[in-house]
Short mmCIF file of C-alpha atoms and ligand atoms in Angstrom, two decimals:
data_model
loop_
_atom_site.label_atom_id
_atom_site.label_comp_id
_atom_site.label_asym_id
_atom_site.label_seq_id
_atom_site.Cartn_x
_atom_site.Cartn_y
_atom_site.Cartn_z
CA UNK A 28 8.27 -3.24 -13.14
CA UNK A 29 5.34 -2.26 -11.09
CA UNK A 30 6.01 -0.06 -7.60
CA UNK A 31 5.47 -2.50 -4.67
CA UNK A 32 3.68 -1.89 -1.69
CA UNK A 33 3.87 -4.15 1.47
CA UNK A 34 1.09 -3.91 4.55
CA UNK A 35 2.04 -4.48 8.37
CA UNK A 36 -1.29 -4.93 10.27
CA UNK A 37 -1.56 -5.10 14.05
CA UNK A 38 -4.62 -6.17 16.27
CA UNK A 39 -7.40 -7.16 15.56
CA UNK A 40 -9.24 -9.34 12.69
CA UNK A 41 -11.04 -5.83 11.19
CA UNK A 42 -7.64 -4.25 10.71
CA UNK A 43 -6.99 -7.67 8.85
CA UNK A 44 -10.13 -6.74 6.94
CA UNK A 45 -9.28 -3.53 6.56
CA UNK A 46 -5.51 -4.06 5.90
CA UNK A 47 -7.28 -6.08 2.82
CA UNK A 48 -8.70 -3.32 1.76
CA UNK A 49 -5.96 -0.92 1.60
CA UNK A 50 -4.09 -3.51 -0.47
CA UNK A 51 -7.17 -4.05 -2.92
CA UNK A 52 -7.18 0.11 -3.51
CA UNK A 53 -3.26 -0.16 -4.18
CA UNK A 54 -3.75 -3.26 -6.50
CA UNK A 55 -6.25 -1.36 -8.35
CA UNK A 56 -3.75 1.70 -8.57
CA UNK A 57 -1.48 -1.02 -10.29
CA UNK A 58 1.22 -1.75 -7.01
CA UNK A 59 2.27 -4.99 -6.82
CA UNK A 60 2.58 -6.57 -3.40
CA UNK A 61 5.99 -7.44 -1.41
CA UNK A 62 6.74 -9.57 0.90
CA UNK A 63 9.41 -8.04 2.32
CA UNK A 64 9.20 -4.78 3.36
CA UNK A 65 12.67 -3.60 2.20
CA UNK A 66 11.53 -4.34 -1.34
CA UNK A 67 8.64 -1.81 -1.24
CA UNK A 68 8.00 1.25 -2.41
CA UNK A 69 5.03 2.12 -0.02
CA UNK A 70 4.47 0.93 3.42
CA UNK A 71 1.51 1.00 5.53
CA UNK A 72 1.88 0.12 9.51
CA UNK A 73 -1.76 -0.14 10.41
CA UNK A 74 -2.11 0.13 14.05
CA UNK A 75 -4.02 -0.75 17.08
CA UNK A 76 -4.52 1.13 20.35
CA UNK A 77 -6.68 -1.14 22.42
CA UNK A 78 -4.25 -1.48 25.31
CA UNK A 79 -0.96 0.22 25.96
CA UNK A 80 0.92 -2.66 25.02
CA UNK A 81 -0.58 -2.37 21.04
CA UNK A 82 0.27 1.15 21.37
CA UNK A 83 4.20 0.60 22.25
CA UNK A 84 4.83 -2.02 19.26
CA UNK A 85 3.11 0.30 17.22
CA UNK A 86 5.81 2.93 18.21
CA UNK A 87 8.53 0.16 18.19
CA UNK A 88 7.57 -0.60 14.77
CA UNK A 89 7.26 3.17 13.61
CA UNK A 90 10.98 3.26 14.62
CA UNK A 91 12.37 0.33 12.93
CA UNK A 92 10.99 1.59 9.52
CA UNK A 93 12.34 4.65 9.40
CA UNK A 94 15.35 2.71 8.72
CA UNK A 95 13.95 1.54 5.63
CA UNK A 96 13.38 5.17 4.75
CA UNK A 97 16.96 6.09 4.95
CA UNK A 98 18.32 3.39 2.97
CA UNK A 99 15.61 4.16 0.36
CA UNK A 100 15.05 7.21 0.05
CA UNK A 101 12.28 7.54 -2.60
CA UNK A 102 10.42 5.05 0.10
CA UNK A 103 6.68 6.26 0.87
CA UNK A 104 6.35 5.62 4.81
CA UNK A 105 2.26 4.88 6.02
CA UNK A 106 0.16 4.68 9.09
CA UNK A 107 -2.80 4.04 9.53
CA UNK A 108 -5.69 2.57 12.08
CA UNK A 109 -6.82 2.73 15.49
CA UNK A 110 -3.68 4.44 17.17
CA UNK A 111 -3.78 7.40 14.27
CA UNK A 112 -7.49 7.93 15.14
CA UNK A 113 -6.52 8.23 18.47
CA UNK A 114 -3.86 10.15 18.57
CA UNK A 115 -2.88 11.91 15.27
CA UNK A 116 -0.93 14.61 17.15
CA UNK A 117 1.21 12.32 18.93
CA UNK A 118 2.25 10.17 16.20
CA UNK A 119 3.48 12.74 13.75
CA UNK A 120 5.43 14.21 16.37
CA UNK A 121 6.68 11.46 17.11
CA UNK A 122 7.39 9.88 13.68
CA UNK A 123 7.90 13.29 11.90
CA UNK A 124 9.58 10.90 9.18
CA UNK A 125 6.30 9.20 7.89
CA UNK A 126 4.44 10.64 4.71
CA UNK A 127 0.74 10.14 5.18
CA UNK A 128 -1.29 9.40 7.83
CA UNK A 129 -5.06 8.28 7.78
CA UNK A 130 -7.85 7.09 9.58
CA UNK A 131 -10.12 4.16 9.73
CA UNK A 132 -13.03 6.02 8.00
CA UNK A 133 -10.64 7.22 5.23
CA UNK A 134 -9.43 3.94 3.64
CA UNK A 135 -11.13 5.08 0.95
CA UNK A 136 -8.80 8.27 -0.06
CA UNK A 137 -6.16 6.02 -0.30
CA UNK A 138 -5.17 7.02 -4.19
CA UNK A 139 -5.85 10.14 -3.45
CA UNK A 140 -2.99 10.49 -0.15
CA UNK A 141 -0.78 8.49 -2.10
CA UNK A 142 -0.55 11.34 -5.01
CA UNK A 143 -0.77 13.71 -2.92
CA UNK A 144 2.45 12.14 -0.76
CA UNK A 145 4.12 11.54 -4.25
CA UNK A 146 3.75 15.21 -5.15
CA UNK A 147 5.70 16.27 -2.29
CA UNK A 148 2.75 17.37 -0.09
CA UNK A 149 3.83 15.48 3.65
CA UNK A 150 2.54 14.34 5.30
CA UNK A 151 -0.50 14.40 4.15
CA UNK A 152 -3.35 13.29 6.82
CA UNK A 153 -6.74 12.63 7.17
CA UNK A 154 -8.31 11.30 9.93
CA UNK A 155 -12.02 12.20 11.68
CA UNK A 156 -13.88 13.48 8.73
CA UNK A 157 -17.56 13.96 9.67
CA UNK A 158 -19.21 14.01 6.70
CA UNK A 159 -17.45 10.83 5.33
CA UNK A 160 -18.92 9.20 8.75
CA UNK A 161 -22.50 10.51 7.19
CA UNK A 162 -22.11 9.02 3.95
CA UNK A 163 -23.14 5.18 2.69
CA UNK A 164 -20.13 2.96 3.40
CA UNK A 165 -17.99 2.94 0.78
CA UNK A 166 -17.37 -0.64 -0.95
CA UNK A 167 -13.81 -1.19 -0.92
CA UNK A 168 -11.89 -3.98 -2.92
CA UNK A 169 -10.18 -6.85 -1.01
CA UNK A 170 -7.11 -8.34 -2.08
CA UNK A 171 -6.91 -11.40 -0.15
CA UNK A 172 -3.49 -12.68 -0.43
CA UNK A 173 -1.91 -10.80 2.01
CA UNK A 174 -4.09 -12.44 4.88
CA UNK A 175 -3.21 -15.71 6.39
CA UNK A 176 -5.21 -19.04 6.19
CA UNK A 177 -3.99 -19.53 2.54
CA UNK A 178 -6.78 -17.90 0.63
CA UNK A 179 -8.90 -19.90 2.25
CA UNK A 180 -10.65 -17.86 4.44
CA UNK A 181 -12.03 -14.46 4.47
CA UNK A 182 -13.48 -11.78 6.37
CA UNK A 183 -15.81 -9.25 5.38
CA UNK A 184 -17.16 -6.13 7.68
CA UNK A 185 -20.63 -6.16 8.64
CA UNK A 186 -21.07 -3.99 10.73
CA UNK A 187 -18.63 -0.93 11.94
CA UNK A 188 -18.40 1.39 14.80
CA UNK A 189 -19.55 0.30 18.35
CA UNK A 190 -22.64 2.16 20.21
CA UNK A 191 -21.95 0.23 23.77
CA UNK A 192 -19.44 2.12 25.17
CA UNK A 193 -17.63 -0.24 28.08
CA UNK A 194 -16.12 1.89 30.19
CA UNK A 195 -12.52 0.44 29.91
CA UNK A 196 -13.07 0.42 25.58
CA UNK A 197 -11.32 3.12 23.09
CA UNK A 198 -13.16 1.35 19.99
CA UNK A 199 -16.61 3.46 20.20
CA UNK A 200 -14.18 6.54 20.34
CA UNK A 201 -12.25 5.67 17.38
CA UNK A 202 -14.33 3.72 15.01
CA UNK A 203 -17.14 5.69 15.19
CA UNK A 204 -20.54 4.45 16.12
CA UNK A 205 -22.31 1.69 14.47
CA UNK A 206 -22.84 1.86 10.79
CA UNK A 207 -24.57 -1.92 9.24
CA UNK A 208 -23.28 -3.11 5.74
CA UNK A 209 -26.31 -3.55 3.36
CA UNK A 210 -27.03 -7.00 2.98
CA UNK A 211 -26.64 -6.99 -1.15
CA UNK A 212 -23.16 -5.74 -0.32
CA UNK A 213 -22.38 -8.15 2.52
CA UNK A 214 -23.70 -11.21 0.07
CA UNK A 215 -21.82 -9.86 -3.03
CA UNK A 216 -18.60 -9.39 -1.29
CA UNK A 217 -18.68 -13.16 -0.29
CA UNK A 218 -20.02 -14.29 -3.51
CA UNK A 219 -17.06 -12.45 -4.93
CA UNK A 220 -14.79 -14.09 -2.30
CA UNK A 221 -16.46 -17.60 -2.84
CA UNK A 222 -15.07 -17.07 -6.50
CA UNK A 223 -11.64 -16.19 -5.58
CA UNK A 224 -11.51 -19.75 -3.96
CA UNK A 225 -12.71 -18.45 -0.20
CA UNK A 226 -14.32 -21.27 1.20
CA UNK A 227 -15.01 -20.32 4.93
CA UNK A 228 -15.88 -16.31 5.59
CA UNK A 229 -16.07 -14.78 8.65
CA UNK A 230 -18.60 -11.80 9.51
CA UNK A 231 -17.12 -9.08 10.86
CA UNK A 232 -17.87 -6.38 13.63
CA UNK A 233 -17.45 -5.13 17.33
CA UNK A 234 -20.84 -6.40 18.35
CA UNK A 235 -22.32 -8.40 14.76
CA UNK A 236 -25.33 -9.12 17.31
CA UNK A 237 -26.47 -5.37 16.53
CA UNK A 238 -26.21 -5.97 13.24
CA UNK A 239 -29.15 -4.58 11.00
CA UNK A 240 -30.86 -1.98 13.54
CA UNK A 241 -29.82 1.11 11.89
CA UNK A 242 -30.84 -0.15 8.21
CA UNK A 243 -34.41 0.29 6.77
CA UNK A 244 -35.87 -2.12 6.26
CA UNK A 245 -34.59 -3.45 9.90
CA UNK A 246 -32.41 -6.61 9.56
CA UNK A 247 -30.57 -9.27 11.62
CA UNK A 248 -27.74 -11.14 12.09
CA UNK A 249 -29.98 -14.56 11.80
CA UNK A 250 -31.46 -12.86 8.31
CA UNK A 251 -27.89 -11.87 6.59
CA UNK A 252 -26.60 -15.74 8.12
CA UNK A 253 -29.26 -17.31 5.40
CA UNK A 254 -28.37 -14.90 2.61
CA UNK A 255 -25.06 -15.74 2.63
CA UNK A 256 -25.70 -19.79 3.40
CA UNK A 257 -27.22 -19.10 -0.32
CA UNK A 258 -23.58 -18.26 -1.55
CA UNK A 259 -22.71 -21.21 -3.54
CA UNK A 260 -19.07 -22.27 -3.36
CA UNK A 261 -18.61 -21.41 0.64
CA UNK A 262 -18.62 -24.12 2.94
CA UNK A 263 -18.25 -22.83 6.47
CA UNK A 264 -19.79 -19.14 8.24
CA UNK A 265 -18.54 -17.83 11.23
CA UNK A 266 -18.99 -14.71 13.16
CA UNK A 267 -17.53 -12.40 15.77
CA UNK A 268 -17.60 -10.80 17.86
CA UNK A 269 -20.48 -11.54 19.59
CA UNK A 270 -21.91 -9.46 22.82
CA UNK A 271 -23.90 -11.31 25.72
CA UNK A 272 -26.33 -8.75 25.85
CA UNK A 273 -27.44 -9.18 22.45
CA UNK A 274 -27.16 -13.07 21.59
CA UNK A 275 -30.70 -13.71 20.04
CA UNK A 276 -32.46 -17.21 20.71
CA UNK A 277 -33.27 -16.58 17.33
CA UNK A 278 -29.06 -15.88 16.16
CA UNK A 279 -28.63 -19.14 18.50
CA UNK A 280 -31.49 -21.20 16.77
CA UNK A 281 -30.17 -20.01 13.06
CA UNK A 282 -26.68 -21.32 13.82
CA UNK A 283 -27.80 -24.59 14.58
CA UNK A 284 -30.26 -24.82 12.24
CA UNK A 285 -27.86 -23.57 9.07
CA UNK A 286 -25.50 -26.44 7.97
CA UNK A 287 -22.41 -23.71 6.79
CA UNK A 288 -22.83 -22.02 10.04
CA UNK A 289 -20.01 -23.24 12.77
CA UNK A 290 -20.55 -24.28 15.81
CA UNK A 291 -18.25 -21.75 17.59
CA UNK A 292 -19.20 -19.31 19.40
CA UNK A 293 -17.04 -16.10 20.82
CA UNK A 294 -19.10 -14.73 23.46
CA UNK A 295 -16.40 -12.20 25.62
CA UNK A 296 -17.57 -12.10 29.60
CA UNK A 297 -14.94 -10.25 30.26
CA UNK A 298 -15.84 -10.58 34.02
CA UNK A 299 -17.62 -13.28 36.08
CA UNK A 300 -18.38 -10.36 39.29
CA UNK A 301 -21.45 -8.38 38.94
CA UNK A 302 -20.43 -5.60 40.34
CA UNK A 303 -17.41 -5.09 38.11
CA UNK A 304 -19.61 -6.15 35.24
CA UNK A 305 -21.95 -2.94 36.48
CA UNK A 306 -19.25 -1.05 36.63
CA UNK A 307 -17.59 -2.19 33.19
CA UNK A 308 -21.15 -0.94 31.84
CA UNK A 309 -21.67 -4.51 30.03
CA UNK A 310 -25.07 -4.91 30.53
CA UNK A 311 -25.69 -8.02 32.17
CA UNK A 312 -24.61 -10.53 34.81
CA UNK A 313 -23.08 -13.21 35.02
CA UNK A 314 -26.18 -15.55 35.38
CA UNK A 315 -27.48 -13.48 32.45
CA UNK A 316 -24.28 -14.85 30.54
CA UNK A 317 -24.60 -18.13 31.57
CA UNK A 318 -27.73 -18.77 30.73
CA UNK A 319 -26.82 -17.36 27.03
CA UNK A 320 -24.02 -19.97 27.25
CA UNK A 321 -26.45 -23.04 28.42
CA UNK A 322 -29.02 -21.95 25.32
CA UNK A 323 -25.82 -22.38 23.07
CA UNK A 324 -24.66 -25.46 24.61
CA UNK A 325 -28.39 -26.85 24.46
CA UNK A 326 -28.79 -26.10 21.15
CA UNK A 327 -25.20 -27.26 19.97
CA UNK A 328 -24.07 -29.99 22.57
CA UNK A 329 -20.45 -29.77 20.74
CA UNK A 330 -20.44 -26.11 20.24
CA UNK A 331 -17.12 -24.30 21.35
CA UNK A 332 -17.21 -21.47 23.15
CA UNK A 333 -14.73 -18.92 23.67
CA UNK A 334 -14.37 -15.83 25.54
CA UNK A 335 -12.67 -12.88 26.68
CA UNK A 336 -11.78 -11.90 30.26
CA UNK A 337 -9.70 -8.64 31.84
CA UNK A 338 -8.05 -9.29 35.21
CA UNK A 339 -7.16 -5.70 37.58
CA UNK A 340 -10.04 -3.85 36.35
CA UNK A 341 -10.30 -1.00 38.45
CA UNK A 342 -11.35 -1.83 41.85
CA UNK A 343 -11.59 -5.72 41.38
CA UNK A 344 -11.26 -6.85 44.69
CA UNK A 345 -9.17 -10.33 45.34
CA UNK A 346 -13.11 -11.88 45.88
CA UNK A 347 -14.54 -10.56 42.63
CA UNK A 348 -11.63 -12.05 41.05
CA UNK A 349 -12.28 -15.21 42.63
CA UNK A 350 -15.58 -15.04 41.73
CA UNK A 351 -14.08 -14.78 37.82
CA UNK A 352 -12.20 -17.47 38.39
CA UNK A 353 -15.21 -19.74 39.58
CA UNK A 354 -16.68 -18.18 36.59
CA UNK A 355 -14.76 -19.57 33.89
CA UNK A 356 -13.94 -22.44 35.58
CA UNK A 357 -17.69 -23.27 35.67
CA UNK A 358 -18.43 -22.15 32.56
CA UNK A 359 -15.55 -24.18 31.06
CA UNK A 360 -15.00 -22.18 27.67
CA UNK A 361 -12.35 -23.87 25.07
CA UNK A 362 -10.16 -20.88 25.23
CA UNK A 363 -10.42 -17.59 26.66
CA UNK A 364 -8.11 -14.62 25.51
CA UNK A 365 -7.10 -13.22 28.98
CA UNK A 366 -5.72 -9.42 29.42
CA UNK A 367 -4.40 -7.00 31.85
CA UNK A 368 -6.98 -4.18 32.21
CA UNK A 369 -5.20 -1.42 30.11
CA UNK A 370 -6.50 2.38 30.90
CA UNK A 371 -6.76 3.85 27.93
CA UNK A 372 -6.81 7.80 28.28
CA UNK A 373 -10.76 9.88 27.45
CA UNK A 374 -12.22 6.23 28.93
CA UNK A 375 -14.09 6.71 32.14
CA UNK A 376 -12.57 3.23 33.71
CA UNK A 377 -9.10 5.30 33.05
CA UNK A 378 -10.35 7.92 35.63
CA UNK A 379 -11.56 5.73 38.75
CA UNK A 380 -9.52 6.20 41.82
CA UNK A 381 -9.36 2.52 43.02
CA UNK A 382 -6.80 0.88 39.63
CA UNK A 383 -5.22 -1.86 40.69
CA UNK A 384 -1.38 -2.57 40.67
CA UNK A 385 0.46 -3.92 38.07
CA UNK A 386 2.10 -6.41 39.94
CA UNK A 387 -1.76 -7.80 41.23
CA UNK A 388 -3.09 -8.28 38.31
CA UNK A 389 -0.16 -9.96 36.76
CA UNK A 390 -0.18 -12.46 39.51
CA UNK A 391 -4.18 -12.67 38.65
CA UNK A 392 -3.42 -12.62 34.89
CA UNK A 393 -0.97 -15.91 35.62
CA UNK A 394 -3.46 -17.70 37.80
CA UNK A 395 -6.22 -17.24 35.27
CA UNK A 396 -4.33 -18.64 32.40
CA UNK A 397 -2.89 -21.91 34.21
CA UNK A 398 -6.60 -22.75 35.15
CA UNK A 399 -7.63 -22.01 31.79
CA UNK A 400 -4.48 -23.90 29.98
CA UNK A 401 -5.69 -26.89 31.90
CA UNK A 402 -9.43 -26.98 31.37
CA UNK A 403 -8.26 -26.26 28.12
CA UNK A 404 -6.30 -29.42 27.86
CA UNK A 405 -9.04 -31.20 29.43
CA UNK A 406 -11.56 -30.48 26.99
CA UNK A 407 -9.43 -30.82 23.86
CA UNK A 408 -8.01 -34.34 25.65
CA UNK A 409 -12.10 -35.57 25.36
CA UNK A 410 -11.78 -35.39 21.73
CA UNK A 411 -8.75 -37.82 21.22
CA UNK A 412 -9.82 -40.50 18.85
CA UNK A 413 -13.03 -38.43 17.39
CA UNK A 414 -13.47 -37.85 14.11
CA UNK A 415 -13.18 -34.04 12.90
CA UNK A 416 -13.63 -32.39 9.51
CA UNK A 417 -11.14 -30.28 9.02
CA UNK A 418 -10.87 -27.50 6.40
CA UNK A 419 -7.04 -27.36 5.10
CA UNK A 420 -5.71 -23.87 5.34
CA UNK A 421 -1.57 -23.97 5.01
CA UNK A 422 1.52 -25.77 4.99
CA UNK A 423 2.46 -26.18 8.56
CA UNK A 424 6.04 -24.42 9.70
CA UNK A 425 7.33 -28.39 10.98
CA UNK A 426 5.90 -29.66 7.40
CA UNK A 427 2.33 -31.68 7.24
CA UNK A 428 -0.69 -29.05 6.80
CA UNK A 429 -2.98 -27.15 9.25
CA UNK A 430 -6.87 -26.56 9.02
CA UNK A 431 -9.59 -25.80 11.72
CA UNK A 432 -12.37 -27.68 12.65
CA UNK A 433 -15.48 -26.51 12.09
CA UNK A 434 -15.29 -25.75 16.35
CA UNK A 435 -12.79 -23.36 15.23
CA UNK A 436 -9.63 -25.45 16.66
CA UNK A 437 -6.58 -25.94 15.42
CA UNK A 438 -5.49 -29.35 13.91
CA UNK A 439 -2.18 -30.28 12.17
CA UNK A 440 -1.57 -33.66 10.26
CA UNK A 441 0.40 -35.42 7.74
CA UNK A 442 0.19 -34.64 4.10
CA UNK A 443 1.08 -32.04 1.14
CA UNK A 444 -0.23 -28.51 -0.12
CA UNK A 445 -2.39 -29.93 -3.03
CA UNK A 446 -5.13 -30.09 0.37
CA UNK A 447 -5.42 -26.74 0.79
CA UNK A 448 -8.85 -25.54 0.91
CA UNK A 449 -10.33 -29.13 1.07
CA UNK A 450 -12.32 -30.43 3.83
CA UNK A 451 -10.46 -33.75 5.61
CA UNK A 452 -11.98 -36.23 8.10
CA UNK A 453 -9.25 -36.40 10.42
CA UNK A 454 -8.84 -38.78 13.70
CA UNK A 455 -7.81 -36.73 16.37
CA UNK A 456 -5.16 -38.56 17.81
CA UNK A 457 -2.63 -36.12 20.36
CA UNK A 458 -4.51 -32.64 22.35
CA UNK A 459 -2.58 -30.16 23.76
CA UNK A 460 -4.36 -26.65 25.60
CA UNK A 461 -3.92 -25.16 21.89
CA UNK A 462 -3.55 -27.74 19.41
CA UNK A 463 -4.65 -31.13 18.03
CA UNK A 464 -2.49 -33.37 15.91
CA UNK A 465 -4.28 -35.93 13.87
CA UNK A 466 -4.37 -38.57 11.38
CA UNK A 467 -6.26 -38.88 8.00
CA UNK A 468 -8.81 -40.85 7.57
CA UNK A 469 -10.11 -42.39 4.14
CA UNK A 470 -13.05 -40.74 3.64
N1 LIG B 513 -16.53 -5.98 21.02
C1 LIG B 513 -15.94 -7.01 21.74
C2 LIG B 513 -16.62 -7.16 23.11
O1 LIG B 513 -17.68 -6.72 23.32
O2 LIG B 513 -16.04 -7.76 23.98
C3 LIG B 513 -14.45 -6.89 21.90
C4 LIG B 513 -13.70 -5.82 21.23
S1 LIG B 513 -12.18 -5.36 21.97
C5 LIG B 513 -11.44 -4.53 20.67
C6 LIG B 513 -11.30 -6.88 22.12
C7 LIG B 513 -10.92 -7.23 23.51
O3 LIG B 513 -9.92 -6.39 23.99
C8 LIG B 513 -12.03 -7.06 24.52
O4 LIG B 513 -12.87 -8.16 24.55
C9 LIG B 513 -11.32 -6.88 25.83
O5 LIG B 513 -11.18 -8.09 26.50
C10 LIG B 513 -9.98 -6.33 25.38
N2 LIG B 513 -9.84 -4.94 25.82
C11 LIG B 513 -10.48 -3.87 25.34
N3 LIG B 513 -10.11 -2.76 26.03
C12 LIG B 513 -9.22 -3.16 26.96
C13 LIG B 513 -8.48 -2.50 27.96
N4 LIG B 513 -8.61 -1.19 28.17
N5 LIG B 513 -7.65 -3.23 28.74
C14 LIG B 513 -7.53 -4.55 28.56
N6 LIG B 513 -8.19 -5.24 27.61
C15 LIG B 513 -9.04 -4.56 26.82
FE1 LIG B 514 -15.50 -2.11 23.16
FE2 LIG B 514 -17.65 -2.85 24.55
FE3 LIG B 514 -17.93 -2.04 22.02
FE4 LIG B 514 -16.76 -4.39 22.55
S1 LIG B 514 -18.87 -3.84 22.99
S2 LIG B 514 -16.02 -2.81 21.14
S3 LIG B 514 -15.67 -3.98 24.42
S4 LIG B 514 -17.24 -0.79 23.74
#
């Protein structure tokens, strides 16, 4: 029987990717995959540090493994991701059980940590390796399964690093600066997904808007969106995430033009005040945003559009925060993923003088999401009785099936798993803030 490995990923949808890839390297190394972790002979806890909270189940979750170690004792114990890159030191110390430890730019010496671990050298860690940073991206296998939405969907990295540097952010500090995916690469990576049964990929980076600058000749987001429209066998692109600054007329223009391409945008404000924009370092203000938002919603009357917003950033005042409110309540995105500012430690945003207390911004934190939860409701409400194509991912947990629109929402209706990865016109006919129930229709 095969050894087993089983993957725990936390945060965000490029540890997903990545997570993919680790599992792809182990697959090729012959492991099977477990479901459950106690059945494993390797596991890998890849991690996220973009706010403290990501960094305590991280450490929660470091703990609850070593049991597995105990009762197993020939158990390999992994971590991996942001919170390693961040703070190497910190985690051995305080995990002195695990057995290897790598970074985000070393998914690639996977095989090689793993012998190395087996032959008794631990831990064994890398983590900032400059001259890997230097060196063409290596092209790392996916293996799919482990991801959710069935098999049906798929991400692939286009772009890694981040050069903005928002002065609340760890990412630029821990995944490098940007570094585009060649095009061929990006296009045979979905062909090869399109044949494993993908139908809808998503593009992946911290800002996919910058995608292309650093490669020769120059490219663009707009460009690799009609290479891969080519891919035959993929039905629906998306991309994120997007960065107000760098939305293109021309990215805008694409998407409506391309029939694959989804009409959902993630565009994260993160404020609606100018002067905590300034001071976030974003680049713009928040006319600048909204008139990025009206060219979307001009091009694509029925586009969503979804954001992200922190609350208590340091020295938000009680008007700048009303003046985010008023933001996204004029804006009137279809969701917003809302967050306590976090300081994370070597940010500068970690080192004003004027933070703001806990208990403010949770009070801020609970007013934003009750105005959002109902405009939310509202807008979802409109689209009782439409009709929606939705592409089948899952079973649902209460029975009937799940899929997304091509809006990116989430719709639930009767019928069995032989409609997974088909595309359903479905009658909307219940809305909640953050799902739609429907009903079939004969096509
Ligand atoms: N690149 C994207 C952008 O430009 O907005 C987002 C990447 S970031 C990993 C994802 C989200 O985490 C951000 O949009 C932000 O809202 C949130 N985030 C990042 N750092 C944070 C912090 N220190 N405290 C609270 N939220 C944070
Ligand atoms: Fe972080 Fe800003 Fe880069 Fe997004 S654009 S990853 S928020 S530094």
């Amino acid at each position: 029987m095969p050894e087993r490995f089983h993957i725990i990923t936390q945060g965000c949808q490029m540890n997903v990717r990545d997570s993919e890839a680790m599992a792809g390297l182990l697959a090729r190394m012959g492991y099977a995959s477990a479901d459950d972790p106690a059945d494993a002979d390797v596991i890998i806890l890849n991690t996220c540090t973009v706010r403290e909270g990501a960094e305590d189940r991280a450490y929660g979750r470091l703990g609850q493994l070593r049991s597995f170690k105990q009762r197993r004792p020939g158990l390999l114990l992994g971590v991996a991701g942001c919170l390693v890159q961040q703070e190497r030191e910190r985690v051995l110390q305080r995990a002195p059980w695990l057995d290897f430890v790598f970074g985000v730019h070393n998914i690639h010496r996977l095989p090689e940590l793993l012998r190395e671990a087996r032959d008794g050298c631990m831990p064994v860690y890398e983590v900032w390796d400059r001259s890997d940073r230097d060196r063409p991206l290596p092209v790392l296998p996916a293996y799919r399964a482990a991801s959710g939405g069935g098999g049906v969907r798929g991400f692939v990295n286009i772009i890694h690093g981040c050069n903005k540097f928002c002065t609340f952010c760890i990412v630029p500090y821990v995944r490098g600066r940007e570094r585009s995916v060649p095009p061929e690469d990006v296009v045979a990576e979905v062909r090869a997904l399109a044949g494993q049964g993908v139908r809808e990929v998503t593009l992946l980076g911290q800002n996919v808007d910058s995608y292309g600058h650093d490669l020769s000749p120059r490219r663009d987001l707009a460009g690799l969106l009609e290479l891969v429209h080519e891919v035959d066998g993929i039905e629906r692109i998306r991309f994120t995430t997007s960065h107000p600054r760098d939305m293109t007329r021309r990215l805008i223009e694409t998407v409506a033009r391309l029939p694959k391409a989804c009409e959902h945008i993630h565009l994260p404000a993160q404020a609606g005040d100018d002067e905590i924009l300034r001071r976030m370092h974003r680049a713009y203000t928040a006319a600048q945003y909204r008139e990025t938002a009206d060219a979307v919603r001009a091009e694509m009357p029925h586009a969503s559009l979804t954001t992200d917003i922190i609350v208590g950033f340091p020295g938000e005042t009680e008007e700048a925060f009303d003046r985010t409110l008023r933001f996204v309540e004029d804006v009137r995105f279809d969701a917003v993923n809302t967050a306590m500012y976090s300081p994370r430690e070597g940010t500068p945003a970690a080192g004003y003088t004027d933070q703001v207390a806990d208990d403010v911004k949770r009070r801020r934190l609970a007013a934003l999401n009750r105005m959002q939860e109902r405009i939310a409701a509202e807008i979802n409400a409109a689209l009782v009785g439409s009709r929606q194509d939705v592409l089948v991912e899952e079973t649902g947990r209460k029975g009937g099936v799940l899929g997304r629109t091509r809006t990116n929402k989430v719709v639930t209706f009767e019928g069995g798993g032989d409609l997974i990865g088909r595309t359903m016109p479905v009658e909307i006919v219940e809305a909640g803030s953050w799902v739609l129930r429907g009903r079939e229709l004969s096509a």
